[in-house]
PDB file of C-alpha atoms in Angstrom:
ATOM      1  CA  UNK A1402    -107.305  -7.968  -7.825  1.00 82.00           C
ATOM      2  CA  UNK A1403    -103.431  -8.736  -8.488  1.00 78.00           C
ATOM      3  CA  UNK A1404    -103.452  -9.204 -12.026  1.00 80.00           C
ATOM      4  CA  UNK A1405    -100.419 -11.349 -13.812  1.00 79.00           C
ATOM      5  CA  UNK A1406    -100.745 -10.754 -17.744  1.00 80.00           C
ATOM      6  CA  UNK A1407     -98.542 -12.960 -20.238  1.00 72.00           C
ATOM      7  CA  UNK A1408     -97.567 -10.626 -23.290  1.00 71.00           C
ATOM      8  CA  UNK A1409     -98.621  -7.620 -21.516  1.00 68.00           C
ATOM      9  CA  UNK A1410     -96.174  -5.533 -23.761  1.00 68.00           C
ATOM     10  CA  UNK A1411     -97.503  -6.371 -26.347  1.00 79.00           C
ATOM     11  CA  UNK A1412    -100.523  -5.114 -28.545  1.00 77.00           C
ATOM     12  CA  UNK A1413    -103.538  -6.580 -26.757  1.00 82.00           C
ATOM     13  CA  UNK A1414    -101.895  -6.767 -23.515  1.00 80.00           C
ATOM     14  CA  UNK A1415    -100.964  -3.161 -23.272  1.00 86.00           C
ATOM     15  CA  UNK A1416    -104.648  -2.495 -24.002  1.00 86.00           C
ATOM     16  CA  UNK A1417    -106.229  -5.231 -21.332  1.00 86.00           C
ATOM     17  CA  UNK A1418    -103.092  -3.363 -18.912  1.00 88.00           C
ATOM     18  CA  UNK A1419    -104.344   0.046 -19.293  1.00 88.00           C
ATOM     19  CA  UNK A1420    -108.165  -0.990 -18.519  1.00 89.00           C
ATOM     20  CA  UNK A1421    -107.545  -3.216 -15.940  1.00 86.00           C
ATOM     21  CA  UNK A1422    -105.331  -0.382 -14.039  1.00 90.00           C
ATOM     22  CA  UNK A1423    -107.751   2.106 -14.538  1.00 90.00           C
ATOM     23  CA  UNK A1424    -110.779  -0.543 -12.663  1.00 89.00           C
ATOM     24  CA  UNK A1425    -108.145  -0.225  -9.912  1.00 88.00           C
ATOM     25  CA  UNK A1426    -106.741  -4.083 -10.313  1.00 88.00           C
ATOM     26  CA  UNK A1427    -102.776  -4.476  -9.702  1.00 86.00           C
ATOM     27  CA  UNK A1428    -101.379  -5.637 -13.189  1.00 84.00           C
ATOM     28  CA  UNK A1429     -97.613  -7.368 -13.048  1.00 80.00           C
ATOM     29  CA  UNK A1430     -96.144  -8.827 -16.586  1.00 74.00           C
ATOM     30  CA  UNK A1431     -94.615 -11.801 -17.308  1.00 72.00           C
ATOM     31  CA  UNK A1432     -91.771 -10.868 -19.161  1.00 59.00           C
ATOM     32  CA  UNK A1433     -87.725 -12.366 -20.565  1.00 54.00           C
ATOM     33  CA  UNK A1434     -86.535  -9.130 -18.874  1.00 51.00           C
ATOM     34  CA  UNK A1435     -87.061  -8.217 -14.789  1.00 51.00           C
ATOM     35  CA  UNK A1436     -88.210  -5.150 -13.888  1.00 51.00           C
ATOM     36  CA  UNK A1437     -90.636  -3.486 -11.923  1.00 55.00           C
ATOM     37  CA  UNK A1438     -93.999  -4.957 -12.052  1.00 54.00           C
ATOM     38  CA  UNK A1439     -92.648  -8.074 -13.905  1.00 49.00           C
ATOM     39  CA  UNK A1440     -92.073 -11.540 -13.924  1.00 50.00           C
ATOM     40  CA  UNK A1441     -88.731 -12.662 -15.552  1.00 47.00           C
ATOM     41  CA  UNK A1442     -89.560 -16.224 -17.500  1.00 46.00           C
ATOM     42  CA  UNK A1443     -86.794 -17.423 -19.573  1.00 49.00           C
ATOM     43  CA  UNK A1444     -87.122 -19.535 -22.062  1.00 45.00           C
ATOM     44  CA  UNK A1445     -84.314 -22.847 -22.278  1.00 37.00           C
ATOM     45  CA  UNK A1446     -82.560 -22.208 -25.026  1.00 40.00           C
ATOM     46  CA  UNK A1447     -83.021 -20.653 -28.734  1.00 43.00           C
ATOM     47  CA  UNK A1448     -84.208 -23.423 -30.511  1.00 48.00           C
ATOM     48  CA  UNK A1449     -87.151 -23.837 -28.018  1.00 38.00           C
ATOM     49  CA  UNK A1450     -87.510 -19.756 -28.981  1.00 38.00           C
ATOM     50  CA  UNK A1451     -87.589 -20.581 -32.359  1.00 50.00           C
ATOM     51  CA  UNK A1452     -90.527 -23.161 -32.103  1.00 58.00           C
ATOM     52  CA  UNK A1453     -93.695 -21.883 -32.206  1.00 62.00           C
ATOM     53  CA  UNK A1454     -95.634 -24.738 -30.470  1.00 68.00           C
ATOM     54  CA  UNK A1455     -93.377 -24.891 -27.855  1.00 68.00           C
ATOM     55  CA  UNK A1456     -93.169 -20.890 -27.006  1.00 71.00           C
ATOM     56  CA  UNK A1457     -96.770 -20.824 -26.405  1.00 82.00           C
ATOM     57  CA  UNK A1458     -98.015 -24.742 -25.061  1.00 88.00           C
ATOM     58  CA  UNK A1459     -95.077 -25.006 -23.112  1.00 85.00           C
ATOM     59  CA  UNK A1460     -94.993 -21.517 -21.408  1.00 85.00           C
ATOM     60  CA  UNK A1461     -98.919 -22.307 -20.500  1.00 90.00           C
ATOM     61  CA  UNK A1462     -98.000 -25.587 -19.308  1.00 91.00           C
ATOM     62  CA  UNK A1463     -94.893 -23.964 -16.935  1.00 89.00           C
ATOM     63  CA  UNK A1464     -97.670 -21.583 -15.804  1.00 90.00           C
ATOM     64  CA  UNK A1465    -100.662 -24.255 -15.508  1.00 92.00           C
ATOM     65  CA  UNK A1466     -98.384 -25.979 -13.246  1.00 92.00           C
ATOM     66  CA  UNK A1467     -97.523 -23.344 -11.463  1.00 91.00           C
ATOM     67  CA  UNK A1468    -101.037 -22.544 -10.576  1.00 91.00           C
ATOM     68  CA  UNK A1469    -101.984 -26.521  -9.893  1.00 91.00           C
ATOM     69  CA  UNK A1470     -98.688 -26.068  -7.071  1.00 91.00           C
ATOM     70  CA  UNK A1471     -99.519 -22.651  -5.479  1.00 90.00           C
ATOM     71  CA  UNK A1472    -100.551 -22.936  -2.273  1.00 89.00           C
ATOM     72  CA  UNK A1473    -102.629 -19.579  -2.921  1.00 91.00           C
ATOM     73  CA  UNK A1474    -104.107 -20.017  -6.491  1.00 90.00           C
ATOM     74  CA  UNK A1475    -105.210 -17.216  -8.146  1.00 92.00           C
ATOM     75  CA  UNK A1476    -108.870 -16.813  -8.236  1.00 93.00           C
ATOM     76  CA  UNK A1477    -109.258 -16.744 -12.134  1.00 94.00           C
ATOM     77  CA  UNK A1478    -106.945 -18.173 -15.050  1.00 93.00           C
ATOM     78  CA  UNK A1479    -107.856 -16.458 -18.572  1.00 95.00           C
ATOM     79  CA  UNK A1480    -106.036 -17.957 -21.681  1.00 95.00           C
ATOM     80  CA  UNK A1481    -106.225 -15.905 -25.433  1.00 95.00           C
ATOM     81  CA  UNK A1482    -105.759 -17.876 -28.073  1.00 95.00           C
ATOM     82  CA  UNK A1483    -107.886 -17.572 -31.672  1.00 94.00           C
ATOM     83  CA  UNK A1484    -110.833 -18.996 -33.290  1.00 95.00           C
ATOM     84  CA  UNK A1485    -108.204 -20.666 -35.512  1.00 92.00           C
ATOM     85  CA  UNK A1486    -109.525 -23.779 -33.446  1.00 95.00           C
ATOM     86  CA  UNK A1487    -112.519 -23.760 -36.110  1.00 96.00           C
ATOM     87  CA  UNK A1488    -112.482 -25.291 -39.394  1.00 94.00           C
ATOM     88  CA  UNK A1489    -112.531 -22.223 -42.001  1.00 92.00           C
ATOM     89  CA  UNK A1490    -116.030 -22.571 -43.645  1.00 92.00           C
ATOM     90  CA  UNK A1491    -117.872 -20.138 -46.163  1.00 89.00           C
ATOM     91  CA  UNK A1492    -120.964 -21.242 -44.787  1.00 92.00           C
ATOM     92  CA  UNK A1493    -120.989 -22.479 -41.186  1.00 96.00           C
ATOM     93  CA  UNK A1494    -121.540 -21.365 -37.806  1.00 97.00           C
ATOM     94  CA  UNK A1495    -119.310 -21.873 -34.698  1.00 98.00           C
ATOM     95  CA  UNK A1496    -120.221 -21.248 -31.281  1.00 98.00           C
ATOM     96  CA  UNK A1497    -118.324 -22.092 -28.148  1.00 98.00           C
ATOM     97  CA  UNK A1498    -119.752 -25.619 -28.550  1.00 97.00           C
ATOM     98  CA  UNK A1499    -118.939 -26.379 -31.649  1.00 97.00           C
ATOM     99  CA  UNK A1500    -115.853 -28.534 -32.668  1.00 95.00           C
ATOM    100  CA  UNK A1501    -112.276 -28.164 -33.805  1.00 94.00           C
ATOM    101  CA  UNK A1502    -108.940 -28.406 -33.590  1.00 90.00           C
ATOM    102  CA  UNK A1503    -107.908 -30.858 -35.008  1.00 89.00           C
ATOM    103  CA  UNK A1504    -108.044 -30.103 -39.111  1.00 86.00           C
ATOM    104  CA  UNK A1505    -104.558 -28.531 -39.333  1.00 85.00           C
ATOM    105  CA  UNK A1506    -101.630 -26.984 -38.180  1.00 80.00           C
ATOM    106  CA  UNK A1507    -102.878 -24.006 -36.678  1.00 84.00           C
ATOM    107  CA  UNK A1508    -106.098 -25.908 -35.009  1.00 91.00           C
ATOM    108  CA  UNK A1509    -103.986 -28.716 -33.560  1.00 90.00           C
ATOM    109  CA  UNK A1510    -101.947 -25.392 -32.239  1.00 89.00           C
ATOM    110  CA  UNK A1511    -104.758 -24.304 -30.322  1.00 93.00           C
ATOM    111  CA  UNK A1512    -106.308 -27.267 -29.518  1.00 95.00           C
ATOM    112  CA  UNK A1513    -102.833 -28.001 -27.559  1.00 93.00           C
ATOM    113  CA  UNK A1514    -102.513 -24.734 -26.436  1.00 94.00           C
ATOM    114  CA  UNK A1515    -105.912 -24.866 -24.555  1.00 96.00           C
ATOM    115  CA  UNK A1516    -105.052 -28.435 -23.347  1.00 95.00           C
ATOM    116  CA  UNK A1517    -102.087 -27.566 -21.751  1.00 94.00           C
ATOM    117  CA  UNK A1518    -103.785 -24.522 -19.732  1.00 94.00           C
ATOM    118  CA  UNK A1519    -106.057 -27.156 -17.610  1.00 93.00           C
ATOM    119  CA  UNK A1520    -105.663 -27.041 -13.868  1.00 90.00           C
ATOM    120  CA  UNK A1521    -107.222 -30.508 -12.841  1.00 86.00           C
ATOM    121  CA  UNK A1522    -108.210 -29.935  -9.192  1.00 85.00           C
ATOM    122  CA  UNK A1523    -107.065 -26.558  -8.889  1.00 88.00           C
ATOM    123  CA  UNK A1524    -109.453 -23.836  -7.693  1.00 91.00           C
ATOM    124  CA  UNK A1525    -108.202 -21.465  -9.820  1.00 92.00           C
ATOM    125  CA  UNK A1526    -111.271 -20.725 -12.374  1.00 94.00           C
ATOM    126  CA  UNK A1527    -110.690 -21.688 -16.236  1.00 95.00           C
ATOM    127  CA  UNK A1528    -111.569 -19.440 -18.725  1.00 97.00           C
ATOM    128  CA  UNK A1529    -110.312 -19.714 -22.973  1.00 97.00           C
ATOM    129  CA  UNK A1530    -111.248 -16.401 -25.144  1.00 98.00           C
ATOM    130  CA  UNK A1531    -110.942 -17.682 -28.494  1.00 98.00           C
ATOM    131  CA  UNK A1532    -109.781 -13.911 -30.563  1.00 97.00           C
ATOM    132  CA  UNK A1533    -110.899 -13.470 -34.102  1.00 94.00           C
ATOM    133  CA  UNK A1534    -108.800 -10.818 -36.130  1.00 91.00           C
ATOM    134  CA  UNK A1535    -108.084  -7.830 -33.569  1.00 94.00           C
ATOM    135  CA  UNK A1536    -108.631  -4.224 -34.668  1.00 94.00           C
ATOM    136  CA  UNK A1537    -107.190  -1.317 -32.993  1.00 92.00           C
ATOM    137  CA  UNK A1538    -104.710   1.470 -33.044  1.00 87.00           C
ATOM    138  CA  UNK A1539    -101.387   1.503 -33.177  1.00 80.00           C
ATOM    139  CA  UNK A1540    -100.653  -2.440 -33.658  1.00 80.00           C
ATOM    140  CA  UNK A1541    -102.181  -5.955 -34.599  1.00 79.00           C
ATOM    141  CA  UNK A1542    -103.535  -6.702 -38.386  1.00 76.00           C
ATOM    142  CA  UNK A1543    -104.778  -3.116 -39.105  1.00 82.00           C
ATOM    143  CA  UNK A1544    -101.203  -1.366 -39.577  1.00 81.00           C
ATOM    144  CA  UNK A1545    -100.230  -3.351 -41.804  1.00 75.00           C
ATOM    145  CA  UNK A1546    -103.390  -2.656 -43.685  1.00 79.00           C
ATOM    146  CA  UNK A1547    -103.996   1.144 -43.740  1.00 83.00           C
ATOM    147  CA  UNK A1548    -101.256   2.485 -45.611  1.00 80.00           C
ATOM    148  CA  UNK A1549    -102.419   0.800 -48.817  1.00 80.00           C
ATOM    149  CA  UNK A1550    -106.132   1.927 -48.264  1.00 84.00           C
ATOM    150  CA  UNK A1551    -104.684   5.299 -47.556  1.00 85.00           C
ATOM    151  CA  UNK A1552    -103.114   5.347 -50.857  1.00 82.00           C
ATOM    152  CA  UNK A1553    -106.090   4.400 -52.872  1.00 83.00           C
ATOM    153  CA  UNK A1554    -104.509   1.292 -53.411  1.00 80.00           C
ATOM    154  CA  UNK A1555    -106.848  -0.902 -50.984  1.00 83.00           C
ATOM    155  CA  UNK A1556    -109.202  -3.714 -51.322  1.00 88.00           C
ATOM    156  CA  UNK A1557    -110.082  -7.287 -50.851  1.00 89.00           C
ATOM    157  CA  UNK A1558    -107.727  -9.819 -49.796  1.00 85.00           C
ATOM    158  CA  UNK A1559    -107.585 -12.948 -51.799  1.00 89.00           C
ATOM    159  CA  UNK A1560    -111.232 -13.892 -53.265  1.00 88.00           C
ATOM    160  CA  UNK A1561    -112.889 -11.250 -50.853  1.00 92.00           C
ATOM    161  CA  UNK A1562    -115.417 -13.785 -50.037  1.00 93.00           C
ATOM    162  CA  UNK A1563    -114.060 -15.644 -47.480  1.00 94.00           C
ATOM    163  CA  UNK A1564    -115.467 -14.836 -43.649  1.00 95.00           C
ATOM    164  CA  UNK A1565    -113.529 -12.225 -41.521  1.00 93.00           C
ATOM    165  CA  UNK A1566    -113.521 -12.970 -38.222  1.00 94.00           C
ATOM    166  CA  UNK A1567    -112.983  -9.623 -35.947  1.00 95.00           C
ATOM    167  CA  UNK A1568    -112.919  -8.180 -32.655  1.00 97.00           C
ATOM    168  CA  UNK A1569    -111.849  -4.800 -31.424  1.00 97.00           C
ATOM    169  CA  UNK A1570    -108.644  -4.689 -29.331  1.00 96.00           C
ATOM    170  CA  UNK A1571    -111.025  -2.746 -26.282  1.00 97.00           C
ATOM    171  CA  UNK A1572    -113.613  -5.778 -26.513  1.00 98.00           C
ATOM    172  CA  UNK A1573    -111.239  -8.411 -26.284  1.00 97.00           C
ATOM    173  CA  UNK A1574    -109.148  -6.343 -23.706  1.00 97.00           C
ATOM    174  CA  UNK A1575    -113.238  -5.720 -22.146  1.00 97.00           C
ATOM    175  CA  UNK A1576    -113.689  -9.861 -22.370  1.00 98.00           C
ATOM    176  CA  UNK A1577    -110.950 -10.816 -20.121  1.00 97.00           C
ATOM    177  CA  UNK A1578    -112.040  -8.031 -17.890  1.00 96.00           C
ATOM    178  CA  UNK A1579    -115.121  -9.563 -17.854  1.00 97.00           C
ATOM    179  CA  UNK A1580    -114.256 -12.937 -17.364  1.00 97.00           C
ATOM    180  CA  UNK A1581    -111.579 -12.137 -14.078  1.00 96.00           C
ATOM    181  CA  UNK A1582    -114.273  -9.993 -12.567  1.00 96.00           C
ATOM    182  CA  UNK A1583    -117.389 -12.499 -13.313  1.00 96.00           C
ATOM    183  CA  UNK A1584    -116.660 -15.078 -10.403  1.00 93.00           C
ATOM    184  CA  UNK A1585    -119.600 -17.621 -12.015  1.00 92.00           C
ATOM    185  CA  UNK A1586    -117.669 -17.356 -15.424  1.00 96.00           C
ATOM    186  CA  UNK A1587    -115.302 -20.713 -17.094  1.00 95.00           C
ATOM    187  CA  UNK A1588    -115.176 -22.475 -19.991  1.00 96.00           C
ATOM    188  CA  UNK A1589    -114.924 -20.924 -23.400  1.00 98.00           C
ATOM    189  CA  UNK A1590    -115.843 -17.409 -24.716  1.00 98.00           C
ATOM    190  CA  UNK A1591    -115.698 -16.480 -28.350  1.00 98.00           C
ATOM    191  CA  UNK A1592    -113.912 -13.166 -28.812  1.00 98.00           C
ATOM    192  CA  UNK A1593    -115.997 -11.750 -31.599  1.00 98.00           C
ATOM    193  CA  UNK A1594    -117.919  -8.650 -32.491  1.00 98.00           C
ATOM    194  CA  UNK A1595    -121.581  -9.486 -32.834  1.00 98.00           C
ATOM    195  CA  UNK A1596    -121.619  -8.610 -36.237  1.00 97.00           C
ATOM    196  CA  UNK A1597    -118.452 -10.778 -37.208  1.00 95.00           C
ATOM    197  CA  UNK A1598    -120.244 -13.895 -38.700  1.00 95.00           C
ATOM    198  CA  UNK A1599    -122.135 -11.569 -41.191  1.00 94.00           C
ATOM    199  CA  UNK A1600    -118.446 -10.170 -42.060  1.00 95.00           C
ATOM    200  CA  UNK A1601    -116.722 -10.496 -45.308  1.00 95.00           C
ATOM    201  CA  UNK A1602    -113.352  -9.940 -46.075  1.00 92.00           C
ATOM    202  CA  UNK A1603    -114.804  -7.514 -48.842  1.00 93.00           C
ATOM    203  CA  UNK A1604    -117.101  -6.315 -47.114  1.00 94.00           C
ATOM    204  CA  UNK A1605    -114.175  -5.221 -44.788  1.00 93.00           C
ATOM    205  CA  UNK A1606    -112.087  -3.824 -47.448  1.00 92.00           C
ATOM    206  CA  UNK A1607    -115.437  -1.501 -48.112  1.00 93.00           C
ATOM    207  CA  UNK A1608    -116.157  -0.341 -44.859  1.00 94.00           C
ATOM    208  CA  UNK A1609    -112.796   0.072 -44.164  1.00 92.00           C
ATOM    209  CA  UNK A1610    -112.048   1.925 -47.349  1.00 92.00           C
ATOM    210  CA  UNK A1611    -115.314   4.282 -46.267  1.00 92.00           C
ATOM    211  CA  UNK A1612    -113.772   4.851 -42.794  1.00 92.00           C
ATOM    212  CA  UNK A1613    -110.508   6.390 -45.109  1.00 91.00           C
ATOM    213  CA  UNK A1614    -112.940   8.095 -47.819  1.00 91.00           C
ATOM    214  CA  UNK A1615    -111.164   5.803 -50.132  1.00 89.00           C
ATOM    215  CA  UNK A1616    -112.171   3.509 -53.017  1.00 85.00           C
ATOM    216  CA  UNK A1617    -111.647  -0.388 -52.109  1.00 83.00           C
ATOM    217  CA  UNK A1618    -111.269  -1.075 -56.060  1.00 80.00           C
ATOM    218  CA  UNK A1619    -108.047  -3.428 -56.190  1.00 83.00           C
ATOM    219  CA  UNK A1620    -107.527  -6.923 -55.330  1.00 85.00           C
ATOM    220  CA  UNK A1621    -105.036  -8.378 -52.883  1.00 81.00           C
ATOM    221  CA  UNK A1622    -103.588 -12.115 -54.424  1.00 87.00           C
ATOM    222  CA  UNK A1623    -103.570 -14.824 -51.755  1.00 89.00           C
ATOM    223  CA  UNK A1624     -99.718 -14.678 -52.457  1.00 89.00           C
ATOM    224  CA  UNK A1625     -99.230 -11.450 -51.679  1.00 83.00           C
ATOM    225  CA  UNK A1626    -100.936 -11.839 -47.860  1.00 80.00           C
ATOM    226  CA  UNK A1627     -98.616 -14.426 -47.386  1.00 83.00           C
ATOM    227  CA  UNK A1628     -95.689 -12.792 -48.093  1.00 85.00           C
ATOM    228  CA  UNK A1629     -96.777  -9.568 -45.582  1.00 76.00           C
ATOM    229  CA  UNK A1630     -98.246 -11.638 -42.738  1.00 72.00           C
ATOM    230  CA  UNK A1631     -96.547 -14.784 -42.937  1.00 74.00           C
ATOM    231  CA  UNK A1632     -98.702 -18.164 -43.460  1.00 73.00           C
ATOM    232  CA  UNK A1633     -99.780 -18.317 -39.912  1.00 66.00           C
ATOM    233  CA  UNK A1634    -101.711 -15.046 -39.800  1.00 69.00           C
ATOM    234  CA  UNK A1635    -102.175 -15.216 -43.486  1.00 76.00           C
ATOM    235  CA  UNK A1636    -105.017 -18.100 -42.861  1.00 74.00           C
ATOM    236  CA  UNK A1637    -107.303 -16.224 -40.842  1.00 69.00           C
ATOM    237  CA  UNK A1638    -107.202 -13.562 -43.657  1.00 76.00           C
ATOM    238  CA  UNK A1639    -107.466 -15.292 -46.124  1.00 87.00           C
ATOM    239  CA  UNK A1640    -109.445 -18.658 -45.271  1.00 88.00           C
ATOM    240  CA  UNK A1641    -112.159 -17.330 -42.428  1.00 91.00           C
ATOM    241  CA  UNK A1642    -114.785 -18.387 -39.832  1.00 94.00           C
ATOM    242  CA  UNK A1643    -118.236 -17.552 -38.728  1.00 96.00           C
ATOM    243  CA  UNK A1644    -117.865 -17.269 -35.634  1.00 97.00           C
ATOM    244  CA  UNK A1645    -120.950 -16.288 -32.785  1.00 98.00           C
ATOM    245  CA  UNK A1646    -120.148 -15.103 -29.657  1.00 98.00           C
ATOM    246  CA  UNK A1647    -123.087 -17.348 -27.722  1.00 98.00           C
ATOM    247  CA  UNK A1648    -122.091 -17.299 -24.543  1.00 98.00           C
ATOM    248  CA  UNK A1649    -119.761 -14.228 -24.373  1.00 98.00           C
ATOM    249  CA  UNK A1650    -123.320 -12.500 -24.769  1.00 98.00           C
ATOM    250  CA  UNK A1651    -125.205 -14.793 -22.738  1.00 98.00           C
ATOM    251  CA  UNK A1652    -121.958 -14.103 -20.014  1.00 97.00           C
ATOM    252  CA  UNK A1653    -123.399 -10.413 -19.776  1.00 97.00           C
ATOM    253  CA  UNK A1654    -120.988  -8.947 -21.553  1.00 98.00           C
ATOM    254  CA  UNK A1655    -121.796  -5.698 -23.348  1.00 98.00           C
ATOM    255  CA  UNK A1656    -119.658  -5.332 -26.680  1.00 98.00           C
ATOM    256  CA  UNK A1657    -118.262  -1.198 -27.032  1.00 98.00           C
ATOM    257  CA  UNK A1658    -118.011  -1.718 -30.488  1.00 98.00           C
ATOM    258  CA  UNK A1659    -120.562  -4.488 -31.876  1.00 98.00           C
ATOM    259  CA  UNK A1660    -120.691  -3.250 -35.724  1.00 97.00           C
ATOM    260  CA  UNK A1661    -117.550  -2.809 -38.356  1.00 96.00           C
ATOM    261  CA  UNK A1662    -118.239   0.658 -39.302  1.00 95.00           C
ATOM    262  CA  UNK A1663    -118.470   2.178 -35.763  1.00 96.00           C
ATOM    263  CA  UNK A1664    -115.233   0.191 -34.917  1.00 95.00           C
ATOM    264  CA  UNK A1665    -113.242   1.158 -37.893  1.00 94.00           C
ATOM    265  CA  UNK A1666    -114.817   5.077 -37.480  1.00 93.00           C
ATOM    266  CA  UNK A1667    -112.734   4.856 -33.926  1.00 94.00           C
ATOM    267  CA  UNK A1668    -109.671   3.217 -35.135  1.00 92.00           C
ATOM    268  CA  UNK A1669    -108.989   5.693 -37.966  1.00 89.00           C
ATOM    269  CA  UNK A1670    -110.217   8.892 -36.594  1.00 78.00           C
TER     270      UNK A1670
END
């Protein structure tokens, strides 16, 4: 397949680049800068930059319509976005069917996000991969992380208590795989380790601390993630979600890295 990736310089789309290559597929990146093997998209001007709403629902809606115009659509049309579309609950359980968006700002983001990605008559096939927190090398929410843990100086984030919702960067980069190559696959997938609902945020600080052969003894304030990750990322940390992956298993999809400790063992090693 010909294989046109949004972000793919980025962190997860330099991973989902380097596995779809390596299947063989033709990967080209949409990208503010030409070159070869991209797509130059500029934006209108740097207040629309600025916005975050309008740098993601308004790109998908440019490339939405794009795809509802072609006179050769693309077979498949995968979106990312995160399992911020579910209300953050200590207690319940979210599959793909379960509902959301609409709570706050960050669920209204996605719920318009994933809105303005529908084709309506198009043959091009729909499919959403709502992300948890991804975990991998070299990028994403980890980085940021490991130098403390290194130290000695690790441990839960706010209350510890809260769900941590989590994926591996090579399963997420594996579910989008999945879902080009699965011709019978649409609808939403939720990009999630197996394991994730049972998943504490201490619980990660432990295992993640183990991975290290560190001690996980201190205490990150809620204050504290906000001022490293910014709000925005600072509510999946800090206010989580269980999230299942029903029908991302159900798909046939075969998770490289179902369990915390065998995911963190890779990423640190």
């Amino acid at each position: 397949m010909r294989v046109v990736v949004g972000g793919g310089t980025g962190f997860v789309g330099r991973a989902l680049t380097q596995l779809l290559r390596s299947r063989g597929h033709e990967v080209t990146h949409i990208s503010r800068q030409g070159g070869k093997d991209r797509i130059s998209f500029h934006r209108w001007n740097d207040a629309f930059c600025r916005e975050v709403i309008s740098s993601r629902v308004e790109t998908t809606k440019t490339l939405a319509k794009a795809i509802a115009d072609a006179e050769q659509p693309p077979h498949a049309w995968v979106l990312v976005t995160g399992v911020g579309y579910y209300r953050p609950s200590p207690t319940a359980e979210y599959t793909e069917d379960s509902p959301g968006g609409d709570f706050d700002f960050f669920s209204r983001l996605v719920s318009s996000w994933e809105a303005a990605a529908l084709t309506p008559g198009s043959p091009a096939r729909g499919v959403v991969v709502r992300s948890g927190v991804v975990l991998g090398r070299g990028g994403g929410a980890i980085s940021q992380m490991l130098w403390p843990f290194r130290l000695g100086l690790g441990g839960p984030l706010g209350s510890g208590l809260q769900p941590f919702p989590w994926i591996h960067i090579r399963d997420l980069a594996g579910i989008v795989c999945h879902a080009l190559e699965s011709e019978h696959l649409q609808g939403i997938l939720n990009g999630v380790a197996p394991s994730s609902p049972y998943t504490s945020n201490g619980t990660f600080a432990q295992e993640l601390a183990a991975a290290l052969g560190r001690p996980a003894l201190l205490p990150v304030p809620a204050w504290a993630v906000r001022a490293v990750f910014g709000a925005e990322r600072a509510v999946m940390l800090l206010e989580g979600q269980r999230v299942v992956p029903k029908h991302t298993l159900e798909s046939g999809y075969h998770f490289i890295f179902p369990d915390l400790s065998g995911a963190l063992k890779d990423i640190v090693a």
